[in-house]
């Protein structure tokens, strides 16, 4: 791959100039689920979002967490002790519905981007951003799915706004619906503007490369998290092989003892949560085994018991995913105090995107005061040590267990 | 004109034209063995335009007496068909002539053969169409234009758009040869061959003089056309010039601007009972199909010189330029933003050639045709993601082809009292060189990243050469035996691309194919035909090197493929009678080592090509284990009734199975991909050469096709559960006042039926009017 030499030289020049001149202007991200895409200011007490003092961060403690009686638990005597009938995933492994899903390629794309932009502490160059964007923009790659991603946590688009020429489950492909329902149409409505802005700035050398990389990482993790949840639903409302996509969006195509992408992040922080997410994915797959698509094409075709189990399994997955994503955010919060310079700015930029992802659920779960703490925290230009401590406490309160 | 006088037909005195020679090479009976052969009869005879169906053939038709003229001896009594004489009358073949096209008003060259038995025309876009012949298409059917091979080494698996790049307004006739035919037509002739012939200059009857130069004449002609279904406005201007005694010239240029196609409505998917949505994407009216409009420009020049009796030199140039043509199934792709679109910004084909014909040579080379051609095919694709995405994926492929083909036919030599032998032999050579590149451009940064490789490996080379011969032995008046063969070499070379794990290719294949058959004529009106012919296709550069998103999913190359070989066994009857003509054939076609799409796991995707692993479905081309089998029946019946009335009906059925690309003991074979359903046509009406009027009602029909290959089930072009059947009625009327005026109207799809040709991305046109006007002198 090669870029236009002139443009590359121009971008490098612009990059070095702007990075030197504007480092303090472009540190934090201002992105929340509210949809702002401004780059924000660095703020904070250290001028580069460096924290004065050391927040007291308790270790992750999930010792008191126990599955719900309704949870699918293949690791517990191969599901013999739960209420779920015997099924294909009782051995604790994930078993594909069909051939390997293309989702694996997209998660591998995430890993390739990670190697180029933020892994191993590297400072990405403009060429790195261009190469990463090639991966992102590839046919059938991450961008193609971000453009169509819906967040099923939000209400569906009302029928009166449906485009009759488009299938009901593809209404987010209609531009006017993206504008009107950006939370539901989260990919094109929320994620894509962040990613386009970050890639473009990184390619042209504007601002701080690490910040752009962090914003890309946070948004892509958000996408993986949203997609895992969404595909486990469409496994029963659209195509059975979407179960495989759900599994792959979480694990990148690995069994529970491995995982890249989101699973790699979560597993590094908590085996328990990782296993619970995996169990949630397996619960939906288990149900597809019990109710195969050739006999029960969509959710409405399932008997009442099947529909109940689907609700339980999907909710189990949702809870675990929230905990997993909260752990990622928690870990980044905890690290903020140890970082300085552009790394600190980048970390905070990450949190300003990833943190608000949890806000809807936090508001729903409460307590309201803790949810407000999180909202206030991620709206800051830069937190103090106390803000971080409060934020971590709020996360542990709202999302205590997978 | 009374029915019987109109039904005058030629009782020709030969089994057919000298096989292998171009139809134009044949002279009329009067020319045979005389100096008159120096100038083709059609160029001199008043009113020598090719007749419509139901009229005695003249002009550009192969002449029934050709063999007689060539052999000058014993003759076999046959009845000349009024519906058009195939180049090889012993094959399952039909002909569409210019006057028929002027009645049917096809939208494209593929559309021109829609009414032929054994043919079914698939459309991935309104600007693209791919004819299926006996259930095969694309790289498995060979296309010729004036004896120039159009197939090149980038013809891909499944349907392609390349026959669309032949301007239908320049065609004088199109012939469809059904069944394997590689002996005569070389590689790719597995399902058949489509032979198109352009209009020649010097075909107009009157030569107005220019001043004091009586040997110079100019015939300008203006063609205007519009149709309501897609808002097409287009036309063509041409000038037919006689430049002295020995030279004629036809130059023309055309263009059209085509809007979005309005269909009868949306389809109901048989598998769900629900309205089938994208593709195509319909406008709010539920009828207008977005992503179907395009623009087109054409230019051509054809100079024919006859420097000496029996010699003809043709220098010709045909340029086709299609612009801004969306691929409908990806405009938008299912689930993508509605403004996402893959467009062929440029679909160009430029062809130039020189040919020399001799029609009265020595016995060993009685007729000769040598053609040297050069062709460039360009595709420039541009895919926008839509939804405010700044990403634009582009690809450009240029194929440069040079070719040389020689076809020679001997005199008919008596071998005894009742035996006569003639032979057609020749050789051909083609070389392709490919330039291919791809890039991603982001409009927000104006940065372009060139990808490691394009759809093909840049600089690839493909060479084909072969020599062939076919002899026909006439035994008395009732039997003709035929046998022939071809041998040749194919060489493919491409440099690998390590970044994307694209293997280098250096492969050479030899091939030898044969064929033969018989024709028995117990009575002049009846012929019983039997043929056994082979087809051959070496893997081309598309198979060996290309990576692309096809309709069913990502397709990966395979540099280790083996050639495909086919065998057609067919039997049929032909009835030629003043009142009725019947063609009926039954066939069985085997394809050995069929190159088919086999799904593969994402973990086997090449490193450095994220588009592979990310695709929902992935296929690699593989040779099938065992033979794919097609069988079918097809027929055409024409009756010529009193008072210039006629009726014609065709029916076609094909049933294809191939080895399951996925090992499955419960399902060792699966349906072949996109085999057309049972289908047919009916045309009936009035057509008078005397009055110049025609009025015809036409009906096209097809049944549900729910026999789907695994790849078909993943193909969004095919509705869930298969493609529904349909019945479409057209009405046609027109008036011809040769050579001054032609007005032709088609009231298409009178019932405004919502229908789709199987495998297509677009539904057929809804109720609409096509108006075609030609003025000239």
Short mmCIF file of N, CA and C in Angstrom, two decimals, chain A residues 31-116:
data_model
loop_
_atom_site.label_atom_id
_atom_site.label_comp_id
_atom_site.label_asym_id
_atom_site.label_seq_id
_atom_site.Cartn_x
_atom_site.Cartn_y
_atom_site.Cartn_z
N UNK A 31 -17.00 13.59 23.45
CA UNK A 31 -18.07 12.75 22.91
C UNK A 31 -18.83 12.02 24.00
N UNK A 32 -20.09 12.18 23.96
CA UNK A 32 -20.93 11.36 24.81
C UNK A 32 -22.01 10.77 23.97
N UNK A 33 -22.83 10.00 24.58
CA UNK A 33 -23.90 9.42 23.78
C UNK A 33 -24.87 10.48 23.32
N UNK A 34 -24.67 11.68 23.86
CA UNK A 34 -25.47 12.78 23.35
C UNK A 34 -25.09 13.18 21.95
N UNK A 35 -23.92 12.76 21.52
CA UNK A 35 -23.61 12.91 20.11
C UNK A 35 -22.66 14.01 19.76
N UNK A 36 -22.10 14.70 20.69
CA UNK A 36 -21.13 15.72 20.31
C UNK A 36 -19.92 15.08 19.67
N UNK A 37 -19.35 15.79 18.77
CA UNK A 37 -18.15 15.27 18.14
C UNK A 37 -17.01 16.27 18.22
N UNK A 38 -17.17 17.30 19.01
CA UNK A 38 -16.08 18.26 19.13
C UNK A 38 -14.92 17.62 19.89
N UNK A 39 -13.77 18.12 19.62
CA UNK A 39 -12.61 17.50 20.22
C UNK A 39 -12.36 17.97 21.64
N UNK A 40 -12.99 19.04 22.04
CA UNK A 40 -12.90 19.46 23.43
C UNK A 40 -11.54 20.02 23.79
N UNK A 41 -11.40 20.37 25.00
CA UNK A 41 -10.12 20.90 25.46
C UNK A 41 -9.49 19.95 26.43
N UNK A 42 -8.26 20.20 26.76
CA UNK A 42 -7.56 19.29 27.66
C UNK A 42 -8.04 19.43 29.09
N UNK A 43 -8.21 20.64 29.55
CA UNK A 43 -8.74 20.88 30.88
C UNK A 43 -7.92 20.19 31.94
N UNK A 44 -8.59 19.80 33.01
CA UNK A 44 -7.93 19.04 34.06
C UNK A 44 -6.94 19.88 34.84
N UNK A 45 -6.43 19.25 35.83
CA UNK A 45 -5.54 19.97 36.71
C UNK A 45 -4.12 20.04 36.20
N UNK A 46 -3.77 19.13 35.36
CA UNK A 46 -2.39 19.10 34.92
C UNK A 46 -2.16 19.73 33.57
N UNK A 47 -3.19 20.25 32.90
CA UNK A 47 -3.03 20.83 31.59
C UNK A 47 -3.02 19.80 30.49
N UNK A 48 -2.71 18.56 30.81
CA UNK A 48 -2.76 17.48 29.82
C UNK A 48 -3.53 16.32 30.43
N UNK A 49 -4.49 16.65 31.24
CA UNK A 49 -5.33 15.69 31.94
C UNK A 49 -4.49 14.75 32.83
N UNK A 50 -3.51 15.33 33.44
CA UNK A 50 -2.73 14.57 34.41
C UNK A 50 -3.35 14.80 35.78
N UNK A 51 -3.43 13.77 36.58
CA UNK A 51 -4.15 13.82 37.85
C UNK A 51 -3.19 14.16 38.99
N UNK A 52 -3.59 15.13 39.75
CA UNK A 52 -2.85 15.40 40.97
C UNK A 52 -3.33 14.43 42.04
N UNK A 53 -2.39 13.76 42.64
CA UNK A 53 -2.78 12.81 43.68
C UNK A 53 -3.04 11.45 43.08
N UNK A 54 -3.19 10.50 43.99
CA UNK A 54 -3.41 9.13 43.57
C UNK A 54 -4.76 8.66 44.09
N UNK A 55 -5.66 8.37 43.20
CA UNK A 55 -6.97 7.89 43.66
C UNK A 55 -6.83 6.49 44.29
N UNK A 56 -7.66 6.25 45.25
CA UNK A 56 -7.68 4.93 45.88
C UNK A 56 -8.64 4.05 45.10
N UNK A 57 -8.11 3.10 44.44
CA UNK A 57 -8.94 2.24 43.59
C UNK A 57 -8.95 0.84 44.17
N UNK A 58 -10.07 0.38 44.65
CA UNK A 58 -10.12 -0.98 45.18
C UNK A 58 -9.98 -2.00 44.06
N UNK A 59 -9.44 -3.14 44.37
CA UNK A 59 -9.33 -4.16 43.32
C UNK A 59 -10.71 -4.68 42.91
N UNK A 60 -10.72 -5.24 41.76
CA UNK A 60 -11.99 -5.85 41.30
C UNK A 60 -12.32 -7.02 42.21
N UNK A 61 -13.52 -7.00 42.71
CA UNK A 61 -13.93 -8.06 43.64
C UNK A 61 -15.27 -8.62 43.20
N UNK A 62 -15.24 -9.80 42.67
CA UNK A 62 -16.48 -10.44 42.22
C UNK A 62 -16.77 -11.69 43.04
N UNK A 63 -16.13 -11.75 44.22
CA UNK A 63 -16.26 -12.97 45.02
C UNK A 63 -17.69 -13.20 45.49
N UNK A 64 -18.41 -12.11 45.62
CA UNK A 64 -19.77 -12.29 46.11
C UNK A 64 -20.78 -12.46 44.98
N UNK A 65 -20.29 -12.42 43.77
CA UNK A 65 -21.22 -12.52 42.63
C UNK A 65 -21.64 -13.97 42.41
N UNK A 66 -22.88 -14.15 42.20
CA UNK A 66 -23.39 -15.49 41.90
C UNK A 66 -24.41 -15.39 40.78
N UNK A 67 -24.45 -16.38 39.92
CA UNK A 67 -25.43 -16.36 38.84
C UNK A 67 -26.85 -16.35 39.38
N UNK A 68 -27.73 -15.82 38.57
CA UNK A 68 -29.14 -15.91 38.92
C UNK A 68 -29.60 -17.35 38.70
N UNK A 69 -30.64 -17.72 39.43
CA UNK A 69 -31.15 -19.09 39.24
C UNK A 69 -31.62 -19.34 37.81
N UNK A 70 -31.96 -18.28 37.14
CA UNK A 70 -32.47 -18.45 35.76
C UNK A 70 -31.35 -18.44 34.73
N UNK A 71 -30.11 -18.21 35.17
CA UNK A 71 -29.01 -18.12 34.21
C UNK A 71 -28.63 -19.49 33.66
N UNK A 72 -28.17 -19.45 32.46
CA UNK A 72 -27.61 -20.64 31.83
C UNK A 72 -26.17 -20.79 32.31
N UNK A 73 -25.83 -21.98 32.83
CA UNK A 73 -24.51 -22.15 33.46
C UNK A 73 -23.84 -23.43 32.99
N UNK A 74 -23.31 -23.41 31.82
CA UNK A 74 -22.68 -24.64 31.30
C UNK A 74 -21.45 -25.06 32.08
N UNK A 75 -20.83 -24.12 32.77
CA UNK A 75 -19.64 -24.49 33.54
C UNK A 75 -20.00 -25.17 34.85
N UNK A 76 -21.23 -25.11 35.23
CA UNK A 76 -21.68 -25.77 36.44
C UNK A 76 -22.28 -27.12 36.08
N UNK A 77 -21.43 -28.13 36.15
CA UNK A 77 -21.87 -29.49 35.86
C UNK A 77 -22.60 -29.59 34.53
N UNK A 78 -22.03 -28.92 33.59
CA UNK A 78 -22.56 -28.94 32.21
C UNK A 78 -24.05 -28.60 32.16
N UNK A 79 -24.36 -27.58 32.90
CA UNK A 79 -25.72 -27.02 32.88
C UNK A 79 -26.74 -27.94 33.55
N UNK A 80 -26.24 -28.96 34.25
CA UNK A 80 -27.18 -29.91 34.86
C UNK A 80 -27.93 -29.29 36.02
N UNK A 81 -27.36 -28.24 36.60
CA UNK A 81 -27.98 -27.68 37.79
C UNK A 81 -28.81 -26.43 37.53
N UNK A 82 -28.93 -26.08 36.27
CA UNK A 82 -29.76 -24.90 36.00
C UNK A 82 -31.09 -25.32 35.38
N UNK A 83 -31.89 -24.33 35.08
CA UNK A 83 -33.24 -24.64 34.60
C UNK A 83 -33.29 -24.84 33.08
N UNK A 84 -32.12 -24.78 32.45
CA UNK A 84 -32.12 -24.86 30.99
C UNK A 84 -32.08 -26.32 30.54
N UNK A 85 -32.86 -26.65 29.54
CA UNK A 85 -32.81 -28.03 29.01
C UNK A 85 -31.43 -28.32 28.42
N UNK A 86 -31.13 -29.59 28.30
CA UNK A 86 -29.85 -29.98 27.71
C UNK A 86 -29.76 -29.49 26.26
N UNK A 87 -28.58 -29.01 25.93
CA UNK A 87 -28.43 -28.48 24.57
C UNK A 87 -26.97 -28.55 24.14
N UNK A 88 -26.72 -28.05 22.97
CA UNK A 88 -25.44 -28.25 22.29
C UNK A 88 -24.27 -27.58 23.01
N UNK A 89 -24.55 -26.51 23.72
CA UNK A 89 -23.45 -25.75 24.34
C UNK A 89 -23.19 -26.16 25.79
N UNK A 90 -23.82 -27.24 26.23
CA UNK A 90 -23.62 -27.67 27.62
C UNK A 90 -22.17 -28.07 27.91
N UNK A 91 -21.44 -28.37 26.87
CA UNK A 91 -20.04 -28.73 27.09
C UNK A 91 -19.16 -27.50 27.34
N UNK A 92 -19.79 -26.35 27.35
CA UNK A 92 -19.03 -25.14 27.64
C UNK A 92 -18.39 -24.50 26.43
N UNK A 93 -18.49 -25.17 25.31
CA UNK A 93 -17.91 -24.64 24.08
C UNK A 93 -19.00 -23.95 23.27
N UNK A 94 -18.55 -23.10 22.37
CA UNK A 94 -19.51 -22.54 21.42
C UNK A 94 -19.48 -23.40 20.15
N UNK A 95 -20.65 -23.71 19.65
CA UNK A 95 -20.75 -24.52 18.43
C UNK A 95 -21.45 -23.71 17.35
N UNK A 96 -20.78 -23.61 16.22
CA UNK A 96 -21.30 -22.75 15.15
C UNK A 96 -22.63 -23.26 14.61
N UNK A 97 -23.49 -22.32 14.27
CA UNK A 97 -24.73 -22.65 13.57
C UNK A 97 -24.41 -22.96 12.12
N UNK A 98 -23.53 -22.16 11.56
CA UNK A 98 -23.18 -22.33 10.14
C UNK A 98 -21.66 -22.24 10.02
N UNK A 99 -21.18 -21.85 8.84
CA UNK A 99 -19.74 -21.73 8.68
C UNK A 99 -19.23 -20.48 9.41
N UNK A 100 -17.94 -20.37 9.48
CA UNK A 100 -17.35 -19.27 10.26
C UNK A 100 -17.91 -17.93 9.81
N UNK A 101 -18.33 -17.12 10.72
CA UNK A 101 -18.93 -15.84 10.32
C UNK A 101 -17.88 -14.83 9.89
N UNK A 102 -18.29 -13.94 8.99
CA UNK A 102 -17.41 -12.87 8.54
C UNK A 102 -17.05 -11.92 9.67
N UNK A 103 -17.81 -11.98 10.72
CA UNK A 103 -17.53 -11.14 11.89
C UNK A 103 -16.10 -11.35 12.38
N UNK A 104 -15.62 -12.56 12.28
CA UNK A 104 -14.26 -12.84 12.73
C UNK A 104 -13.27 -11.93 12.01
N UNK A 105 -13.50 -11.76 10.73
CA UNK A 105 -12.62 -10.89 9.96
C UNK A 105 -12.67 -9.46 10.46
N UNK A 106 -13.83 -9.02 10.86
CA UNK A 106 -13.93 -7.64 11.36
C UNK A 106 -13.22 -7.49 12.70
N UNK A 107 -13.35 -8.49 13.55
CA UNK A 107 -12.66 -8.40 14.84
C UNK A 107 -11.15 -8.50 14.62
N UNK A 108 -10.77 -9.32 13.67
CA UNK A 108 -9.34 -9.35 13.32
C UNK A 108 -8.91 -8.00 12.78
N UNK A 109 -9.81 -7.35 12.08
CA UNK A 109 -9.53 -5.99 11.61
C UNK A 109 -9.30 -5.05 12.78
N UNK A 110 -10.09 -5.22 13.82
CA UNK A 110 -9.89 -4.41 15.04
C UNK A 110 -8.49 -4.65 15.58
N UNK A 111 -8.08 -5.89 15.59
CA UNK A 111 -6.75 -6.21 16.11
C UNK A 111 -5.64 -5.61 15.24
N UNK A 112 -5.87 -5.63 13.94
CA UNK A 112 -4.87 -5.03 13.04
C UNK A 112 -4.78 -3.53 13.28
N UNK A 113 -5.92 -2.92 13.49
CA UNK A 113 -5.93 -1.48 13.77
C UNK A 113 -5.24 -1.22 15.11
N UNK A 114 -5.50 -2.11 16.06
CA UNK A 114 -4.86 -1.95 17.37
C UNK A 114 -3.35 -2.00 17.24
N UNK A 115 -2.85 -2.94 16.46
CA UNK A 115 -1.40 -3.04 16.28
C UNK A 115 -0.82 -1.78 15.65
N UNK A 116 -1.62 -1.18 14.78
CA UNK A 116 -1.13 0.02 14.09
C UNK A 116 -1.22 1.28 14.95
#
